[in-house]
């Protein structure tokens, strides 16, 4: 197992336990458990919800328009978003390198050209979200932009030994404009040092909507003081960002499958969901606080 694979959202052991080798599934304890809006979550259940089975990570979900000029081109469990402008397009998250051709096909199915991707952005420096950056750049010539705090982790991500392309380093609050579209990069660190939540405004049927492409807020099982500080700040930040359309780097974070089923049955756009804007943050903050409490309790016990 190479180094960069260990940096994916699911650790190698957890993925192994989840889906490849059930006999090892229960070797690590799975706690704490938290209940949010009547549903109970554990660290392992959140990971399973996010990642699904190996084939879910690599099988295209039907590509579809979300709202305005924003489209979904990812797999069943790894999000990739296409933002279409008259001056070319922006891709957010290349996911695994082995998914890049699948994403290309989804872009084409929607009637767009993969080569029209001019800018490649990312949610965060884990292999399941940004391992394919070098290949996307090779195929499209896109400019790759990354949040400064994630640059070291991205530079360590070298599928097949290819260096990770970074053409422009971004900072918290900086915006990226192409054609008539501006995306703002918000640093929401914790899951990675440079975890980036992207926001933009879209127009649909004469109305303007705030779209928020959330970065994962999933806590690691061991918290350092630096990570605690980052999460404390990020949980506040995400609750102040104006939001009508919540999206996320894993589709389960915003109920994509259920919402997509509603698109197909007609009616109002189900992706417009202001009430759902903070559900994921509520789940992840409850889990973060529970993990922190456990860790602090264990620290106190060992100090006695
Ligand atoms: Zn991750």
Short mmCIF file of C-alpha atoms and ligand atoms in Angstrom, two decimals:
data_model
loop_
_atom_site.label_atom_id
_atom_site.label_comp_id
_atom_site.label_asym_id
_atom_site.label_seq_id
_atom_site.Cartn_x
_atom_site.Cartn_y
_atom_site.Cartn_z
CA UNK A 1 0.00 0.00 0.00
CA UNK A 2 1.60 3.25 -1.08
CA UNK A 3 1.70 6.31 1.14
CA UNK A 4 -0.92 8.37 -0.68
CA UNK A 5 -3.51 5.62 -0.49
CA UNK A 6 -3.30 5.75 3.28
CA UNK A 7 -4.37 9.36 3.07
CA UNK A 8 -7.75 8.64 1.49
CA UNK A 9 -10.98 9.33 3.35
CA UNK A 10 -11.32 5.71 4.38
CA UNK A 11 -8.17 4.39 5.94
CA UNK A 12 -6.92 1.17 4.38
CA UNK A 13 -7.92 -0.83 7.45
CA UNK A 14 -11.38 0.65 7.60
CA UNK A 15 -12.04 0.05 3.92
CA UNK A 16 -10.76 -3.49 4.28
CA UNK A 17 -13.02 -4.04 7.25
CA UNK A 18 -16.01 -2.48 5.54
CA UNK A 19 -16.17 -4.17 2.26
CA UNK A 20 -13.33 -6.46 1.33
CA UNK A 21 -12.73 -8.75 4.23
CA UNK A 22 -15.73 -8.97 6.56
CA UNK A 23 -13.86 -11.32 8.90
CA UNK A 24 -11.70 -8.36 9.94
CA UNK A 25 -14.62 -5.95 10.20
CA UNK A 26 -14.95 -5.88 13.94
CA UNK A 27 -11.27 -5.79 14.95
CA UNK A 28 -11.30 -2.06 15.78
CA UNK A 29 -13.87 -0.75 18.26
CA UNK A 30 -16.56 1.36 16.59
CA UNK A 31 -17.47 4.15 19.00
CA UNK A 32 -18.75 6.62 20.04
CA UNK A 33 -22.34 6.57 18.76
CA UNK A 34 -24.30 9.79 18.30
CA UNK A 35 -27.95 10.35 17.38
CA UNK A 36 -28.95 13.30 15.18
CA UNK A 37 -32.51 13.81 13.93
CA UNK A 38 -33.48 10.33 15.09
CA UNK A 39 -30.65 8.53 13.30
CA UNK A 40 -27.69 6.95 15.06
CA UNK A 41 -24.18 7.19 13.65
CA UNK A 42 -20.83 5.64 14.52
CA UNK A 43 -17.45 6.44 12.94
CA UNK A 44 -17.71 3.26 10.89
CA UNK A 45 -21.31 3.85 9.80
CA UNK A 46 -20.46 7.37 8.58
CA UNK A 47 -17.51 6.00 6.62
CA UNK A 48 -19.68 3.25 5.13
CA UNK A 49 -22.37 5.76 4.21
CA UNK A 50 -19.77 7.99 2.51
CA UNK A 51 -17.78 5.34 0.63
CA UNK A 52 -20.23 2.51 -0.09
CA UNK A 53 -18.75 -0.64 -1.62
CA UNK A 54 -15.68 -0.51 -3.89
CA UNK A 55 -17.90 -0.67 -6.99
CA UNK A 56 -19.92 2.33 -5.74
CA UNK A 57 -16.71 4.39 -5.71
CA UNK A 58 -16.01 3.67 -9.37
CA UNK A 59 -19.45 3.31 -11.00
CA UNK A 60 -20.87 6.46 -12.59
CA UNK A 61 -24.04 7.84 -11.04
CA UNK A 62 -26.32 9.10 -13.84
CA UNK A 63 -24.88 12.54 -14.69
CA UNK A 64 -27.45 15.26 -14.07
CA UNK A 65 -28.10 18.95 -13.78
CA UNK A 66 -28.30 20.05 -10.14
CA UNK A 67 -29.27 23.69 -10.58
CA UNK A 68 -28.37 26.59 -12.86
CA UNK A 69 -24.99 25.85 -14.46
CA UNK A 70 -23.96 23.13 -11.96
CA UNK A 71 -23.94 19.45 -12.90
CA UNK A 72 -23.09 16.17 -11.17
CA UNK A 73 -20.53 14.03 -13.03
CA UNK A 74 -19.20 11.81 -10.22
CA UNK A 75 -19.66 8.18 -9.18
CA UNK A 76 -22.25 6.73 -6.80
CA UNK A 77 -20.22 7.74 -3.73
CA UNK A 78 -17.51 10.18 -4.87
CA UNK A 79 -18.73 13.60 -5.97
CA UNK A 80 -17.44 15.47 -8.99
CA UNK A 81 -19.12 18.70 -10.03
CA UNK A 82 -19.01 20.46 -13.41
CA UNK A 83 -19.64 24.22 -13.49
CA UNK A 84 -20.44 25.37 -17.02
CA UNK A 85 -19.68 28.89 -18.28
CA UNK A 86 -19.57 30.51 -21.72
CA UNK A 87 -15.76 30.75 -21.39
CA UNK A 88 -15.17 27.10 -20.52
CA UNK A 89 -15.90 24.89 -17.55
CA UNK A 90 -14.69 24.21 -14.02
CA UNK A 91 -14.37 20.72 -12.55
CA UNK A 92 -14.42 20.25 -8.78
CA UNK A 93 -12.84 16.96 -7.63
CA UNK A 94 -11.22 14.53 -10.04
CA UNK A 95 -11.69 11.70 -7.49
CA UNK A 96 -9.53 8.57 -7.99
CA UNK A 97 -7.33 8.52 -11.07
CA UNK A 98 -9.13 5.38 -12.24
CA UNK A 99 -12.40 7.38 -12.30
CA UNK A 100 -11.21 10.15 -14.62
CA UNK A 101 -12.34 8.43 -17.83
CA UNK A 102 -15.70 7.70 -16.16
CA UNK A 103 -16.08 11.39 -15.29
CA UNK A 104 -15.09 12.30 -18.88
CA UNK A 105 -17.87 10.05 -20.17
CA UNK A 106 -20.41 11.65 -17.82
CA UNK A 107 -19.36 15.13 -18.99
CA UNK A 108 -19.86 14.02 -22.60
CA UNK A 109 -23.24 12.42 -21.81
CA UNK A 110 -24.43 15.83 -20.64
CA UNK A 111 -23.39 17.29 -24.00
CA UNK A 112 -20.19 19.04 -22.84
CA UNK A 113 -16.58 18.56 -23.91
CA UNK A 114 -14.04 17.32 -21.39
CA UNK A 115 -11.43 19.49 -23.14
CA UNK A 116 -13.50 22.58 -22.26
CA UNK A 117 -12.48 22.17 -18.60
CA UNK A 118 -10.25 25.20 -17.99
CA UNK A 119 -9.96 25.10 -14.20
CA UNK A 120 -9.67 22.11 -11.86
CA UNK A 121 -10.49 22.67 -8.18
CA UNK A 122 -10.67 20.27 -5.25
CA UNK A 123 -12.47 19.72 -1.97
CA UNK A 124 -9.53 18.25 -0.05
CA UNK A 125 -6.21 16.45 -0.30
CA UNK A 126 -7.37 12.85 0.01
CA UNK A 127 -6.88 10.35 -2.81
CA UNK A 128 -10.59 9.59 -3.24
CA UNK A 129 -11.18 13.25 -4.13
CA UNK A 130 -8.04 14.53 -5.86
CA UNK A 131 -5.86 11.61 -6.96
CA UNK A 132 -6.94 12.12 -10.58
CA UNK A 133 -5.79 15.76 -10.81
CA UNK A 134 -2.64 15.01 -12.83
CA UNK A 135 -4.57 12.97 -15.39
CA UNK A 136 -7.32 15.60 -15.72
CA UNK A 137 -4.65 18.22 -16.33
CA UNK A 138 -2.94 15.97 -18.87
CA UNK A 139 -6.22 15.44 -20.77
CA UNK A 140 -7.61 18.99 -20.60
CA UNK A 141 -4.73 21.40 -19.90
CA UNK A 142 -6.82 22.84 -17.04
CA UNK A 143 -5.25 25.16 -14.48
CA UNK A 144 -5.14 23.36 -11.13
CA UNK A 145 -5.80 25.55 -8.08
CA UNK A 146 -5.50 24.45 -4.46
CA UNK A 147 -5.90 25.88 -0.96
CA UNK A 148 -2.47 26.71 0.51
CA UNK A 149 -2.95 24.55 3.62
CA UNK A 150 -3.58 21.44 1.46
CA UNK A 151 -0.56 21.94 -0.81
CA UNK A 152 1.88 19.73 1.17
CA UNK A 153 -0.60 16.81 1.23
CA UNK A 154 -1.38 17.27 -2.46
CA UNK A 155 2.30 17.34 -3.37
CA UNK A 156 2.67 13.98 -1.61
CA UNK A 157 -0.13 12.51 -3.79
CA UNK A 158 1.67 11.03 -6.79
CA UNK A 159 -0.28 8.26 -8.54
CA UNK A 160 2.15 6.26 -10.67
CA UNK A 161 4.91 8.65 -9.59
CA UNK A 162 3.34 11.60 -11.44
CA UNK A 163 3.92 14.90 -9.66
CA UNK A 164 0.72 16.60 -8.48
CA UNK A 165 0.05 19.68 -10.59
CA UNK A 166 -0.61 22.95 -8.74
CA UNK A 167 -0.73 26.06 -10.94
CA UNK A 168 -2.18 28.48 -8.42
CA UNK A 169 -2.24 28.52 -4.63
CA UNK A 170 -5.43 29.91 -3.07
CA UNK A 171 -6.11 31.41 0.33
CA UNK A 172 -9.20 31.55 2.53
CA UNK A 173 -11.85 33.81 0.99
CA UNK A 174 -10.19 34.03 -2.42
CA UNK A 175 -12.43 33.74 -5.46
CA UNK A 176 -12.04 31.97 -8.78
CA UNK A 177 -13.83 33.48 -11.78
CA UNK A 178 -14.42 31.96 -15.20
CA UNK A 179 -16.89 33.50 -17.65
CA UNK A 180 -19.93 34.66 -15.70
CA UNK A 181 -19.32 32.45 -12.68
CA UNK A 182 -17.42 33.16 -9.47
CA UNK A 183 -16.63 30.49 -6.90
CA UNK A 184 -15.39 31.47 -3.44
CA UNK A 185 -12.96 29.23 -1.53
CA UNK A 186 -13.69 28.96 2.20
CA UNK A 187 -11.12 27.27 4.42
CA UNK A 188 -13.03 24.73 6.52
CA UNK A 189 -10.11 22.73 7.92
CA UNK A 190 -10.15 19.74 10.25
CA UNK A 191 -10.70 16.75 7.98
CA UNK A 192 -7.60 18.00 6.12
CA UNK A 193 -5.56 21.14 6.82
CA UNK A 194 -6.87 22.84 3.65
CA UNK A 195 -10.37 21.36 3.35
CA UNK A 196 -12.16 23.80 1.05
CA UNK A 197 -15.87 24.60 0.95
CA UNK A 198 -16.84 26.20 -2.37
CA UNK A 199 -19.72 28.65 -2.74
CA UNK A 200 -21.34 30.28 -5.73
CA UNK A 201 -24.61 31.89 -6.78
CA UNK A 202 -26.78 30.44 -9.51
CA UNK A 203 -29.86 31.66 -11.29
CA UNK A 204 -32.84 29.47 -11.97
CA UNK A 205 -36.32 30.52 -13.08
CA UNK A 206 -35.56 34.18 -12.34
CA UNK A 207 -34.35 33.54 -8.79
CA UNK A 208 -30.84 33.56 -7.30
CA UNK A 209 -29.70 30.68 -5.09
CA UNK A 210 -26.63 30.19 -2.88
CA UNK A 211 -24.93 26.90 -3.66
CA UNK A 212 -22.53 25.42 -1.07
CA UNK A 213 -20.23 22.56 -2.03
CA UNK A 214 -19.20 21.44 1.45
CA UNK A 215 -15.89 19.86 2.26
CA UNK A 216 -16.02 16.83 4.53
CA UNK A 217 -16.25 17.63 8.26
CA UNK A 218 -15.60 14.04 9.29
CA UNK A 219 -13.37 13.86 12.34
CA UNK A 220 -10.38 11.55 12.56
CA UNK A 221 -10.47 9.11 15.48
CA UNK A 222 -7.40 10.72 17.11
CA UNK A 223 -7.64 14.48 17.64
CA UNK A 224 -4.62 16.74 18.11
CA UNK A 225 -5.04 20.23 19.57
CA UNK A 226 -4.41 21.73 16.11
CA UNK A 227 -7.22 19.66 14.59
CA UNK A 228 -9.56 20.50 17.50
CA UNK A 229 -8.89 24.22 16.89
CA UNK A 230 -9.52 23.81 13.17
CA UNK A 231 -12.85 22.01 13.68
CA UNK A 232 -14.01 24.51 16.32
CA UNK A 233 -13.50 27.28 13.77
CA UNK A 234 -14.91 25.32 10.80
CA UNK A 235 -18.18 24.30 12.49
CA UNK A 236 -18.81 28.00 13.12
CA UNK A 237 -17.83 29.02 9.58
CA UNK A 238 -20.10 26.54 7.82
CA UNK A 239 -23.10 27.79 9.80
CA UNK A 240 -22.53 31.39 8.68
CA UNK A 241 -22.29 30.65 4.94
CA UNK A 242 -25.51 31.58 3.09
CA UNK A 243 -27.02 28.38 1.72
CA UNK A 244 -29.99 27.29 -0.37
CA UNK A 245 -28.47 24.29 -2.14
CA UNK A 246 -26.23 22.08 0.06
CA UNK A 247 -23.85 19.75 -1.77
CA UNK A 248 -20.91 17.71 -0.49
CA UNK A 249 -17.82 15.75 -1.50
CA UNK A 250 -19.69 12.48 -0.90
CA UNK A 251 -23.28 12.40 -2.29
CA UNK A 252 -24.69 10.83 0.90
CA UNK A 253 -23.80 14.06 2.75
CA UNK A 254 -26.64 15.79 0.91
CA UNK A 255 -28.99 12.92 0.11
CA UNK A 256 -28.25 12.95 -3.62
CA UNK A 257 -29.85 9.61 -4.43
CA UNK A 258 -33.13 10.52 -2.73
CA UNK A 259 -33.17 14.00 -4.28
CA UNK A 260 -32.32 12.69 -7.74
CA UNK A 261 -35.26 10.27 -7.51
CA UNK A 262 -37.51 13.30 -6.88
CA UNK A 263 -36.09 15.12 -9.94
CA UNK A 264 -37.22 12.22 -12.04
CA UNK A 265 -40.74 12.36 -10.66
CA UNK A 266 -41.10 16.09 -11.45
CA UNK A 267 -42.08 18.95 -9.11
CA UNK A 268 -39.87 21.65 -7.56
CA UNK A 269 -36.08 21.26 -7.72
CA UNK A 270 -35.31 18.97 -4.72
CA UNK A 271 -31.70 20.17 -4.56
CA UNK A 272 -33.02 23.51 -3.26
CA UNK A 273 -33.02 22.47 0.39
CA UNK A 274 -32.25 25.28 2.85
CA UNK A 275 -33.56 23.12 5.71
CA UNK A 276 -30.92 20.52 4.87
CA UNK A 277 -28.01 22.96 4.81
CA UNK A 278 -26.60 22.15 8.24
CA UNK A 279 -27.67 18.54 8.77
CA UNK A 280 -24.26 17.14 7.84
CA UNK A 281 -22.49 19.69 10.06
CA UNK A 282 -24.80 18.69 12.93
CA UNK A 283 -23.94 15.00 12.48
CA UNK A 284 -20.21 15.61 12.16
CA UNK A 285 -20.05 18.10 15.03
CA UNK A 286 -21.91 15.70 17.34
CA UNK A 287 -19.42 12.97 16.40
CA UNK A 288 -16.43 15.32 16.79
CA UNK A 289 -17.60 16.40 20.29
CA UNK A 290 -18.20 12.76 21.29
CA UNK A 291 -14.76 11.65 20.07
CA UNK A 292 -13.17 14.60 21.86
CA UNK A 293 -15.03 13.80 25.10
CA UNK A 294 -13.93 10.16 24.92
CA UNK A 295 -10.34 11.18 24.27
CA UNK A 296 -10.34 13.69 27.13
CA UNK A 297 -11.93 11.11 29.45
CA UNK A 298 -9.25 8.57 28.51
CA UNK A 299 -6.55 11.21 29.07
CA UNK A 300 -7.92 11.99 32.55
CA UNK A 301 -8.12 8.30 33.47
CA UNK A 302 -4.53 7.64 32.36
CA UNK A 303 -3.31 10.69 34.31
CA UNK A 304 -4.84 9.41 37.58
ZN1 LIG B 1 -11.37 12.83 3.02
#
